[in-house]
Amino acid sequence: MSKTPSTPNSRHSKYLKIMPDQVCIGAMMTCSYGVAPCPLVVLPANKVTTSMMPAANIQDYKPIVNIATFGMCNSTTNPAVIALTAAALGVHTPAPCIPATTSPWSPGSSTVKLAKQPALNNSCKCNCMWGGEISFTSAGQVQCTVAE
């Protein structure tokens, strides 16, 4: 009878948890109402780098400064979309995206802090005032992970 040796990975795979990647400048984001991806901009104010690029924390959520545009916005609660749709006699018309984020990324890392704030990882989300949910499609680097 042949027995396959068990490895820690196969024997304890139900206990393994993959940690998310730490987010840095250039991380790609999408908005649930946007039409195009957008890179995250991280200013070097945190004075911490990951893979030699400025690392982000949950406070890097400012519209235009950190989060540029997702092209066009399709949210029916966005006043610009409402106005353009009304002008088009009720035909849904997207408007240029101007992010309206008002609160930090959530939840952030529970164990890693950058500039006294939780580090940002690629499982974090940020909400736009017009109902969009902003999430990461890439962290900008893959060498450093942080706890959720």
Coordinates of C-alpha atoms in Angstrom, one line a residue:
M1 CA 0.0 0.0 0.0
S2 CA 1.5 3.3 -1.1
K3 CA 1.1 6.2 1.2
T4 CA 1.5 9.8 -0.1
P5 CA 3.5 11.8 2.4
S6 CA 1.6 14.8 3.7
T7 CA 3.1 18.2 3.6
P8 CA 2.2 21.0 6.0
N9 CA 0.4 22.8 3.1
S10 CA -1.8 19.8 2.2
R11 CA -2.3 18.6 5.8
H12 CA -3.2 22.1 7.2
S13 CA -4.5 23.8 4.1
K14 CA -7.8 24.7 5.8
Y15 CA -5.8 26.7 8.4
L16 CA -3.7 28.7 5.8
K17 CA -4.9 32.2 5.0
I18 CA -3.4 34.2 2.2
M19 CA -2.6 37.7 3.4
P20 CA -3.5 40.6 1.0
D21 CA -0.9 42.7 -0.7
Q22 CA 0.2 46.0 0.6
V23 CA -1.0 48.9 -1.7
C24 CA 1.3 51.5 -3.1
I25 CA 1.4 54.2 -5.7
G26 CA 0.2 52.8 -9.1
A27 CA -2.2 50.3 -7.7
M28 CA -5.1 49.9 -10.1
M29 CA -8.7 50.6 -8.9
T30 CA -12.2 50.3 -10.4
C31 CA -15.5 51.8 -9.4
S32 CA -18.7 49.9 -9.7
Y33 CA -20.2 52.9 -11.6
G34 CA -17.1 54.0 -13.5
V35 CA -16.2 52.9 -17.0
A36 CA -12.3 52.8 -16.8
P37 CA -9.7 51.8 -14.2
C38 CA -7.7 54.4 -12.4
P39 CA -4.3 54.3 -10.7
L40 CA -4.0 55.3 -7.0
V41 CA -1.7 58.3 -6.4
V42 CA 0.2 58.1 -3.1
L43 CA 2.2 61.2 -2.0
P44 CA 5.4 60.4 -0.1
A45 CA 4.0 62.0 3.1
N46 CA 3.8 58.6 4.9
K47 CA 7.6 58.3 4.5
V48 CA 7.3 54.5 4.0
T49 CA 7.9 52.5 0.9
T50 CA 7.0 49.1 -0.3
S51 CA 8.9 47.6 -3.3
M52 CA 10.7 51.0 -3.4
M53 CA 7.4 52.9 -4.0
P54 CA 5.4 55.1 -1.6
A55 CA 3.1 52.9 0.5
A56 CA -0.5 53.9 1.2
N57 CA -2.6 54.0 4.3
I58 CA -6.4 54.3 4.7
Q59 CA -6.2 58.1 4.6
D60 CA -5.1 58.1 1.0
Y61 CA -8.7 58.5 -0.2
K62 CA -8.9 62.2 -1.3
P63 CA -10.7 62.8 -4.5
I64 CA -8.5 64.0 -7.4
V65 CA -5.4 64.0 -5.1
N66 CA -5.3 60.2 -4.5
I67 CA -8.2 59.0 -6.6
A68 CA -8.4 60.5 -10.1
T69 CA -11.2 59.8 -12.5
F70 CA -12.8 56.6 -13.6
G71 CA -13.7 58.1 -17.0
M72 CA -17.5 58.4 -17.0
C73 CA -20.0 57.8 -14.2
N74 CA -23.1 55.7 -14.7
S75 CA -24.6 56.3 -11.2
T76 CA -28.3 57.3 -11.3
T77 CA -27.8 59.3 -8.1
N78 CA -25.1 61.5 -9.5
P79 CA -26.6 64.9 -10.1
A80 CA -24.6 65.3 -13.4
V81 CA -25.9 62.0 -14.7
I82 CA -29.4 63.0 -13.7
A83 CA -29.1 66.4 -15.5
L84 CA -27.6 64.8 -18.7
T85 CA -30.3 62.1 -18.7
A86 CA -33.0 64.7 -18.3
A87 CA -31.5 66.7 -21.2
A88 CA -31.5 63.5 -23.3
L89 CA -35.3 63.1 -22.7
G90 CA -34.9 60.2 -20.3
V91 CA -32.2 58.3 -22.1
H92 CA -29.6 57.3 -19.6
T93 CA -26.5 59.4 -20.3
P94 CA -23.2 59.0 -18.3
A95 CA -21.4 62.1 -17.0
P96 CA -17.7 62.7 -16.5
C97 CA -16.5 61.0 -13.3
I98 CA -15.4 63.3 -10.5
P99 CA -14.9 61.0 -7.5
A100 CA -16.7 62.1 -4.4
T101 CA -15.1 60.0 -1.6
T102 CA -15.8 61.3 1.8
S103 CA -14.5 58.6 4.2
P104 CA -11.3 56.6 4.4
W105 CA -10.7 53.1 2.9
S106 CA -12.0 50.3 5.0
P107 CA -11.1 48.2 6.9
G108 CA -7.3 48.6 6.6
S109 CA -4.7 46.4 8.2
S110 CA -5.3 45.5 11.8
T111 CA -1.6 45.1 12.6
V112 CA 0.4 47.4 10.3
K113 CA 0.4 51.1 10.7
L114 CA 1.9 53.8 8.4
A115 CA 2.0 57.3 9.7
K116 CA -0.1 56.2 12.7
Q117 CA -2.9 55.0 10.4
P118 CA -3.8 51.4 9.3
A119 CA -1.9 50.3 6.1
L120 CA -3.9 49.9 3.0
N121 CA -4.2 46.4 1.5
N122 CA -5.8 45.3 -1.7
S123 CA -8.9 43.9 0.0
C124 CA -10.0 47.4 1.2
K125 CA -12.9 49.3 -0.2
C126 CA -13.9 53.0 -0.4
N127 CA -17.3 54.4 -1.2
C128 CA -18.3 57.3 -3.4
M129 CA -21.0 59.6 -2.4
W130 CA -22.9 58.7 -5.6
G131 CA -23.1 55.0 -4.6
G132 CA -20.1 53.5 -6.3
E133 CA -17.8 51.1 -4.5
I134 CA -14.1 51.5 -5.3
S135 CA -11.9 48.4 -5.1
F136 CA -8.4 47.3 -6.1
T137 CA -7.7 45.1 -9.2
S138 CA -3.9 45.2 -8.4
A139 CA -1.9 46.4 -5.4
G140 CA 0.8 48.1 -7.5
Q141 CA 3.4 45.5 -6.1
V142 CA 3.4 41.8 -5.1
Q143 CA 6.4 41.4 -2.8
C144 CA 4.9 42.7 0.4
T145 CA 1.8 41.5 2.2
V146 CA 0.0 42.9 5.3
A147 CA -2.6 41.4 7.6
E148 CA -6.2 42.3 7.1

